[in-house]
């Protein structure tokens, strides 16, 4: 079992719809969770961090964390073509205090 | 505030040659990371420095990869000799704590 797992996609959503991305992790002691966006040929860019159970909203992005079920999700509301990218889930695993990344979910927003 | 700087941006070498990458972190960031990102995969941590000390190098192929961070600021990552499977983007990141990390533009390495 991979430490951080994501569906590779592509997740195709029409413009204006909600994109829902999921990530599961194996280490129950993990405390910090991050979503990075990576455009093709570019480096990862931090868009959200979440540390407590529940929802955290920032503009059109909402991160959701459920530590009991060991998953973290990202919702993108009113999806735009500019949101087309790969979204990387990263977890600060309790052992070693370092970020472990999932393989990423590719999102395609179609006009 | 200047971001993480990396050079070169692109490098093409033949297998068995050596190559070096340079990274300058965001000013004041004590922690520096080197990641390898193979096409279609997420970044994989190679080595983590706290100031000029190594915190984690468990996934660094030490028979061919080496890294140093003299004076606790900029860092170099070296591969000698390179293999075909080393073709990847090498990302440098920095953080003030071991939490939120900011990435540089990366170096795309092609090994022929």
PDB file of C-alpha atoms in Angstrom:
ATOM      1  CA  UNK A   1       0.000   0.000   0.000  1.00  0.00           C
ATOM      2  CA  UNK A   2       1.345   3.417  -0.986  1.00  0.00           C
ATOM      3  CA  UNK A   3       1.701   5.919   1.818  1.00  0.00           C
ATOM      4  CA  UNK A   4      -0.296   8.599  -0.038  1.00  0.00           C
ATOM      5  CA  UNK A   5      -2.694   7.587  -2.796  1.00  0.00           C
ATOM      6  CA  UNK A   6      -4.561   9.587  -5.399  1.00  0.00           C
ATOM      7  CA  UNK A   7      -6.558   8.678  -8.466  1.00  0.00           C
ATOM      8  CA  UNK A   8      -4.362   9.626 -11.419  1.00  0.00           C
ATOM      9  CA  UNK A   9      -7.306  10.767 -13.549  1.00  0.00           C
ATOM     10  CA  UNK A  10      -7.780  12.550 -15.791  1.00  0.00           C
ATOM     11  CA  UNK A  11     -10.773  14.083 -14.063  1.00  0.00           C
ATOM     12  CA  UNK A  12     -12.737  15.871 -16.720  1.00  0.00           C
ATOM     13  CA  UNK A  13     -15.185  18.555 -15.574  1.00  0.00           C
ATOM     14  CA  UNK A  14     -17.186  21.133 -17.529  1.00  0.00           C
ATOM     15  CA  UNK A  15     -16.457  24.791 -16.949  1.00  0.00           C
ATOM     16  CA  UNK A  16     -18.401  26.122 -13.975  1.00  0.00           C
ATOM     17  CA  UNK A  17     -18.826  22.711 -12.328  1.00  0.00           C
ATOM     18  CA  UNK A  18     -17.303  21.437  -9.083  1.00  0.00           C
ATOM     19  CA  UNK A  19     -14.163  19.306  -9.290  1.00  0.00           C
ATOM     20  CA  UNK A  20     -13.742  16.861  -6.410  1.00  0.00           C
ATOM     21  CA  UNK A  21     -10.353  15.314  -5.725  1.00  0.00           C
ATOM     22  CA  UNK A  22      -9.596  12.686  -3.102  1.00  0.00           C
ATOM     23  CA  UNK A  23      -6.462  11.531  -1.334  1.00  0.00           C
ATOM     24  CA  UNK A  24      -5.965   8.744   1.208  1.00  0.00           C
ATOM     25  CA  UNK A  25      -2.968   8.220   3.463  1.00  0.00           C
ATOM     26  CA  UNK A  26      -1.682   5.308   5.464  1.00  0.00           C
ATOM     27  CA  UNK A  27      -0.156   6.919   8.568  1.00  0.00           C
ATOM     28  CA  UNK A  28      -2.829   7.547  11.187  1.00  0.00           C
ATOM     29  CA  UNK A  29      -0.461   9.836  13.102  1.00  0.00           C
ATOM     30  CA  UNK A  30      -0.120  12.350  10.266  1.00  0.00           C
ATOM     31  CA  UNK A  31      -0.824  15.939  11.292  1.00  0.00           C
ATOM     32  CA  UNK A  32      -0.307  18.227   8.294  1.00  0.00           C
ATOM     33  CA  UNK A  33      -1.878  18.002   4.860  1.00  0.00           C
ATOM     34  CA  UNK A  34      -1.264  20.039   1.731  1.00  0.00           C
ATOM     35  CA  UNK A  35      -2.591  20.449  -1.768  1.00  0.00           C
ATOM     36  CA  UNK A  36      -0.229  21.610  -4.489  1.00  0.00           C
ATOM     37  CA  UNK A  37      -1.136  22.551  -8.048  1.00  0.00           C
ATOM     38  CA  UNK A  38       1.335  21.755 -10.806  1.00  0.00           C
ATOM     39  CA  UNK A  39       0.922  23.048 -14.336  1.00  0.00           C
ATOM     40  CA  UNK A  40       2.595  21.081 -17.098  1.00  0.00           C
ATOM     41  CA  UNK A  41       6.310  21.841 -17.157  1.00  0.00           C
ATOM     42  CA  UNK A  42       6.152  23.915 -13.973  1.00  0.00           C
ATOM     43  CA  UNK A  43       6.981  23.284 -10.330  1.00  0.00           C
ATOM     44  CA  UNK A  44       4.384  22.570  -7.615  1.00  0.00           C
ATOM     45  CA  UNK A  45       2.597  25.578  -6.142  1.00  0.00           C
ATOM     46  CA  UNK A  46       0.976  25.447  -2.703  1.00  0.00           C
ATOM     47  CA  UNK A  47      -2.752  26.186  -2.794  1.00  0.00           C
ATOM     48  CA  UNK A  48      -4.092  24.840   0.508  1.00  0.00           C
ATOM     49  CA  UNK A  49      -2.942  23.488   3.833  1.00  0.00           C
ATOM     50  CA  UNK A  50      -5.146  21.869   6.477  1.00  0.00           C
ATOM     51  CA  UNK A  51      -4.373  20.595   9.942  1.00  0.00           C
ATOM     52  CA  UNK A  52      -7.724  19.962  11.692  1.00  0.00           C
ATOM     53  CA  UNK A  53     -10.718  17.809  10.901  1.00  0.00           C
ATOM     54  CA  UNK A  54     -13.394  19.577   8.913  1.00  0.00           C
ATOM     55  CA  UNK A  55     -13.468  22.048   6.069  1.00  0.00           C
ATOM     56  CA  UNK A  56     -11.176  24.926   5.193  1.00  0.00           C
ATOM     57  CA  UNK A  57     -12.183  27.354   2.474  1.00  0.00           C
ATOM     58  CA  UNK A  58      -9.985  29.708   0.461  1.00  0.00           C
ATOM     59  CA  UNK A  59     -11.686  31.390  -2.456  1.00  0.00           C
ATOM     60  CA  UNK A  60     -12.951  28.732  -4.856  1.00  0.00           C
ATOM     61  CA  UNK A  61     -10.997  25.993  -3.075  1.00  0.00           C
ATOM     62  CA  UNK A  62     -12.188  23.935  -0.104  1.00  0.00           C
ATOM     63  CA  UNK A  63     -10.049  21.338   1.613  1.00  0.00           C
ATOM     64  CA  UNK A  64     -11.727  18.676   3.726  1.00  0.00           C
ATOM     65  CA  UNK A  65      -9.939  16.499   6.268  1.00  0.00           C
ATOM     66  CA  UNK A  66     -11.194  13.358   7.984  1.00  0.00           C
ATOM     67  CA  UNK A  67      -8.446  11.882  10.135  1.00  0.00           C
ATOM     68  CA  UNK A  68     -10.592   8.968  11.357  1.00  0.00           C
ATOM     69  CA  UNK A  69     -11.062   7.794   7.773  1.00  0.00           C
ATOM     70  CA  UNK A  70      -7.583   8.940   6.747  1.00  0.00           C
ATOM     71  CA  UNK A  71      -8.583  10.966   3.750  1.00  0.00           C
ATOM     72  CA  UNK A  72      -8.259  14.523   2.616  1.00  0.00           C
ATOM     73  CA  UNK A  73     -10.129  16.023  -0.306  1.00  0.00           C
ATOM     74  CA  UNK A  74     -10.079  19.176  -2.395  1.00  0.00           C
ATOM     75  CA  UNK A  75     -13.106  20.799  -3.983  1.00  0.00           C
ATOM     76  CA  UNK A  76     -12.737  23.354  -6.748  1.00  0.00           C
ATOM     77  CA  UNK A  77     -15.919  25.341  -7.229  1.00  0.00           C
ATOM     78  CA  UNK A  78     -16.825  27.165 -10.453  1.00  0.00           C
ATOM     79  CA  UNK A  79     -14.011  25.352 -12.270  1.00  0.00           C
ATOM     80  CA  UNK A  80     -12.204  27.384 -14.931  1.00  0.00           C
ATOM     81  CA  UNK A  81     -10.031  26.222 -17.839  1.00  0.00           C
ATOM     82  CA  UNK A  82      -7.095  27.777 -15.972  1.00  0.00           C
ATOM     83  CA  UNK A  83      -7.647  25.174 -13.229  1.00  0.00           C
ATOM     84  CA  UNK A  84      -6.530  22.459 -15.655  1.00  0.00           C
ATOM     85  CA  UNK A  85      -3.430  21.048 -13.979  1.00  0.00           C
ATOM     86  CA  UNK A  86      -2.192  18.170 -11.863  1.00  0.00           C
ATOM     87  CA  UNK A  87      -3.111  18.408  -8.182  1.00  0.00           C
ATOM     88  CA  UNK A  88      -0.706  16.828  -5.738  1.00  0.00           C
ATOM     89  CA  UNK A  89      -1.703  15.751  -2.250  1.00  0.00           C
ATOM     90  CA  UNK A  90       1.142  15.903   0.282  1.00  0.00           C
ATOM     91  CA  UNK A  91       1.113  14.553   3.819  1.00  0.00           C
ATOM     92  CA  UNK A  92       3.538  15.254   6.629  1.00  0.00           C
ATOM     93  CA  UNK A  93       3.811  11.688   7.903  1.00  0.00           C
ATOM     94  CA  UNK A  94       4.431  11.321  11.608  1.00  0.00           C
ATOM     95  CA  UNK A  95       7.575   9.258  11.100  1.00  0.00           C
ATOM     96  CA  UNK A  96      10.474  11.422   9.973  1.00  0.00           C
ATOM     97  CA  UNK A  97       8.580  14.743   9.795  1.00  0.00           C
ATOM     98  CA  UNK A  98       8.806  15.002   6.014  1.00  0.00           C
ATOM     99  CA  UNK A  99       6.328  15.495   3.196  1.00  0.00           C
ATOM    100  CA  UNK A 100       5.253  12.486   1.189  1.00  0.00           C
ATOM    101  CA  UNK A 101       3.469  13.186  -2.083  1.00  0.00           C
ATOM    102  CA  UNK A 102       0.811  11.248  -3.875  1.00  0.00           C
ATOM    103  CA  UNK A 103       1.108  10.635  -7.590  1.00  0.00           C
ATOM    104  CA  UNK A 104      -1.237  13.490  -8.434  1.00  0.00           C
ATOM    105  CA  UNK A 105      -4.638  13.796 -10.088  1.00  0.00           C
ATOM    106  CA  UNK A 106      -4.787  15.406 -13.504  1.00  0.00           C
ATOM    107  CA  UNK A 107      -7.770  17.728 -13.894  1.00  0.00           C
ATOM    108  CA  UNK A 108      -9.108  18.884 -17.253  1.00  0.00           C
ATOM    109  CA  UNK A 109     -11.680  21.684 -17.293  1.00  0.00           C
ATOM    110  CA  UNK A 110     -13.495  21.848 -20.605  1.00  0.00           C
ATOM    111  CA  UNK A 111     -15.044  25.136 -21.813  1.00  0.00           C
TER     112      UNK A 111
ATOM    113  CA  UNK B   1      10.539  38.291  -1.615  1.00  0.00           C
ATOM    114  CA  UNK B   2      12.689  36.282  -4.008  1.00  0.00           C
ATOM    115  CA  UNK B   3      11.735  32.665  -4.480  1.00  0.00           C
ATOM    116  CA  UNK B   4      13.847  29.535  -4.587  1.00  0.00           C
ATOM    117  CA  UNK B   5      16.446  29.763  -7.344  1.00  0.00           C
ATOM    118  CA  UNK B   6      17.783  26.782  -9.275  1.00  0.00           C
ATOM    119  CA  UNK B   7      20.240  26.318 -12.096  1.00  0.00           C
ATOM    120  CA  UNK B   8      20.598  25.128 -14.713  1.00  0.00           C
ATOM    121  CA  UNK B   9      16.999  24.853 -15.901  1.00  0.00           C
ATOM    122  CA  UNK B  10      17.785  22.135 -18.426  1.00  0.00           C
ATOM    123  CA  UNK B  11      20.624  19.667 -18.791  1.00  0.00           C
ATOM    124  CA  UNK B  12      21.262  16.926 -21.320  1.00  0.00           C
ATOM    125  CA  UNK B  13      24.078  14.455 -20.680  1.00  0.00           C
ATOM    126  CA  UNK B  14      25.088  10.991 -21.744  1.00  0.00           C
ATOM    127  CA  UNK B  15      24.946   8.053 -19.373  1.00  0.00           C
ATOM    128  CA  UNK B  16      27.985   7.611 -17.156  1.00  0.00           C
ATOM    129  CA  UNK B  17      28.681  11.360 -17.232  1.00  0.00           C
ATOM    130  CA  UNK B  18      28.433  13.504 -14.125  1.00  0.00           C
ATOM    131  CA  UNK B  19      26.143  16.481 -13.503  1.00  0.00           C
ATOM    132  CA  UNK B  20      25.586  19.010 -10.737  1.00  0.00           C
ATOM    133  CA  UNK B  21      22.590  21.146  -9.827  1.00  0.00           C
ATOM    134  CA  UNK B  22      22.543  24.268  -7.694  1.00  0.00           C
ATOM    135  CA  UNK B  23      19.857  25.666  -5.411  1.00  0.00           C
ATOM    136  CA  UNK B  24      19.550  28.882  -3.441  1.00  0.00           C
ATOM    137  CA  UNK B  25      16.626  28.837  -0.976  1.00  0.00           C
ATOM    138  CA  UNK B  26      14.383  31.666   0.131  1.00  0.00           C
ATOM    139  CA  UNK B  27      16.293  33.959   2.472  1.00  0.00           C
ATOM    140  CA  UNK B  28      15.927  32.870   6.079  1.00  0.00           C
ATOM    141  CA  UNK B  29      14.659  29.380   5.299  1.00  0.00           C
ATOM    142  CA  UNK B  30      16.644  26.916   7.384  1.00  0.00           C
ATOM    143  CA  UNK B  31      15.299  23.760   5.791  1.00  0.00           C
ATOM    144  CA  UNK B  32      16.180  22.759   2.241  1.00  0.00           C
ATOM    145  CA  UNK B  33      14.950  19.763   0.266  1.00  0.00           C
ATOM    146  CA  UNK B  34      15.895  18.041  -2.963  1.00  0.00           C
ATOM    147  CA  UNK B  35      13.202  16.070  -4.751  1.00  0.00           C
ATOM    148  CA  UNK B  36      13.231  13.901  -7.844  1.00  0.00           C
ATOM    149  CA  UNK B  37      10.093  13.970  -9.971  1.00  0.00           C
ATOM    150  CA  UNK B  38       9.824  11.377 -12.714  1.00  0.00           C
ATOM    151  CA  UNK B  39       7.299  12.144 -15.439  1.00  0.00           C
ATOM    152  CA  UNK B  40       3.791  11.224 -14.343  1.00  0.00           C
ATOM    153  CA  UNK B  41       4.724  10.781 -10.677  1.00  0.00           C
ATOM    154  CA  UNK B  42       4.718  12.920  -7.567  1.00  0.00           C
ATOM    155  CA  UNK B  43       7.949  14.375  -6.193  1.00  0.00           C
ATOM    156  CA  UNK B  44      10.099  11.952  -4.192  1.00  0.00           C
ATOM    157  CA  UNK B  45      12.273  13.340  -1.418  1.00  0.00           C
ATOM    158  CA  UNK B  46      15.969  12.637  -1.944  1.00  0.00           C
ATOM    159  CA  UNK B  47      17.518  14.604   0.906  1.00  0.00           C
ATOM    160  CA  UNK B  48      16.510  17.119   3.568  1.00  0.00           C
ATOM    161  CA  UNK B  49      18.887  19.597   5.222  1.00  0.00           C
ATOM    162  CA  UNK B  50      18.313  21.584   8.392  1.00  0.00           C
ATOM    163  CA  UNK B  51      20.823  24.432   8.172  1.00  0.00           C
ATOM    164  CA  UNK B  52      23.954  22.563   6.995  1.00  0.00           C
ATOM    165  CA  UNK B  53      23.107  19.219   8.596  1.00  0.00           C
ATOM    166  CA  UNK B  54      21.403  16.259   6.917  1.00  0.00           C
ATOM    167  CA  UNK B  55      18.027  15.379   8.470  1.00  0.00           C
ATOM    168  CA  UNK B  56      16.948  12.646   6.063  1.00  0.00           C
ATOM    169  CA  UNK B  57      18.731  11.045   3.123  1.00  0.00           C
ATOM    170  CA  UNK B  58      17.091   7.634   3.326  1.00  0.00           C
ATOM    171  CA  UNK B  59      15.961   7.717  -0.310  1.00  0.00           C
ATOM    172  CA  UNK B  60      19.174   9.134  -1.772  1.00  0.00           C
ATOM    173  CA  UNK B  61      21.028   6.571  -3.946  1.00  0.00           C
ATOM    174  CA  UNK B  62      24.306   7.176  -2.209  1.00  0.00           C
ATOM    175  CA  UNK B  63      26.358   5.127  -4.628  1.00  0.00           C
ATOM    176  CA  UNK B  64      25.856   7.802  -7.284  1.00  0.00           C
ATOM    177  CA  UNK B  65      24.129  10.797  -5.706  1.00  0.00           C
ATOM    178  CA  UNK B  66      25.663  13.275  -3.294  1.00  0.00           C
ATOM    179  CA  UNK B  67      24.527  16.582  -1.876  1.00  0.00           C
ATOM    180  CA  UNK B  68      25.957  19.262   0.315  1.00  0.00           C
ATOM    181  CA  UNK B  69      24.841  22.483   1.885  1.00  0.00           C
ATOM    182  CA  UNK B  70      27.928  24.307   3.022  1.00  0.00           C
ATOM    183  CA  UNK B  71      27.368  27.361   5.263  1.00  0.00           C
ATOM    184  CA  UNK B  72      23.691  26.454   5.582  1.00  0.00           C
ATOM    185  CA  UNK B  73      22.511  28.485   2.599  1.00  0.00           C
ATOM    186  CA  UNK B  74      22.805  27.249  -0.980  1.00  0.00           C
ATOM    187  CA  UNK B  75      23.151  23.613  -1.921  1.00  0.00           C
ATOM    188  CA  UNK B  76      24.422  21.405  -4.720  1.00  0.00           C
ATOM    189  CA  UNK B  77      23.200  17.977  -5.789  1.00  0.00           C
ATOM    190  CA  UNK B  78      25.537  15.814  -7.843  1.00  0.00           C
ATOM    191  CA  UNK B  79      25.020  12.651  -9.836  1.00  0.00           C
ATOM    192  CA  UNK B  80      28.060  10.607 -10.800  1.00  0.00           C
ATOM    193  CA  UNK B  81      27.786   8.513 -12.923  1.00  0.00           C
ATOM    194  CA  UNK B  82      24.354   9.181 -14.377  1.00  0.00           C
ATOM    195  CA  UNK B  83      22.047   6.401 -15.530  1.00  0.00           C
ATOM    196  CA  UNK B  84      19.172   6.516 -17.994  1.00  0.00           C
ATOM    197  CA  UNK B  85      16.667   6.159 -15.145  1.00  0.00           C
ATOM    198  CA  UNK B  86      17.951   9.404 -13.594  1.00  0.00           C
ATOM    199  CA  UNK B  87      16.099  11.356 -16.277  1.00  0.00           C
ATOM    200  CA  UNK B  88      13.674  13.480 -14.265  1.00  0.00           C
ATOM    201  CA  UNK B  89      13.024  16.947 -12.947  1.00  0.00           C
ATOM    202  CA  UNK B  90      15.067  17.767  -9.865  1.00  0.00           C
ATOM    203  CA  UNK B  91      13.206  20.133  -7.586  1.00  0.00           C
ATOM    204  CA  UNK B  92      14.620  22.138  -4.744  1.00  0.00           C
ATOM    205  CA  UNK B  93      12.315  23.417  -2.008  1.00  0.00           C
ATOM    206  CA  UNK B  94      12.784  25.378   1.181  1.00  0.00           C
ATOM    207  CA  UNK B  95      10.809  26.111   4.317  1.00  0.00           C
ATOM    208  CA  UNK B  96      11.148  28.075   7.539  1.00  0.00           C
ATOM    209  CA  UNK B  97       9.945  25.071   9.507  1.00  0.00           C
ATOM    210  CA  UNK B  98       9.570  21.508   8.318  1.00  0.00           C
ATOM    211  CA  UNK B  99       6.029  22.327   7.232  1.00  0.00           C
ATOM    212  CA  UNK B 100       5.038  24.579   4.333  1.00  0.00           C
ATOM    213  CA  UNK B 101       7.509  24.124   1.494  1.00  0.00           C
ATOM    214  CA  UNK B 102       8.094  26.407  -1.469  1.00  0.00           C
ATOM    215  CA  UNK B 103       9.503  24.987  -4.665  1.00  0.00           C
ATOM    216  CA  UNK B 104      11.995  26.332  -7.150  1.00  0.00           C
ATOM    217  CA  UNK B 105      11.470  26.059 -10.923  1.00  0.00           C
ATOM    218  CA  UNK B 106      13.360  22.755 -11.145  1.00  0.00           C
ATOM    219  CA  UNK B 107      16.072  21.348 -13.380  1.00  0.00           C
ATOM    220  CA  UNK B 108      14.981  19.021 -16.159  1.00  0.00           C
ATOM    221  CA  UNK B 109      17.648  16.345 -16.659  1.00  0.00           C
ATOM    222  CA  UNK B 110      17.747  14.149 -19.732  1.00  0.00           C
ATOM    223  CA  UNK B 111      20.208  11.258 -19.743  1.00  0.00           C
ATOM    224  CA  UNK B 112      20.871   9.778 -23.198  1.00  0.00           C
TER     225      UNK B 112
END
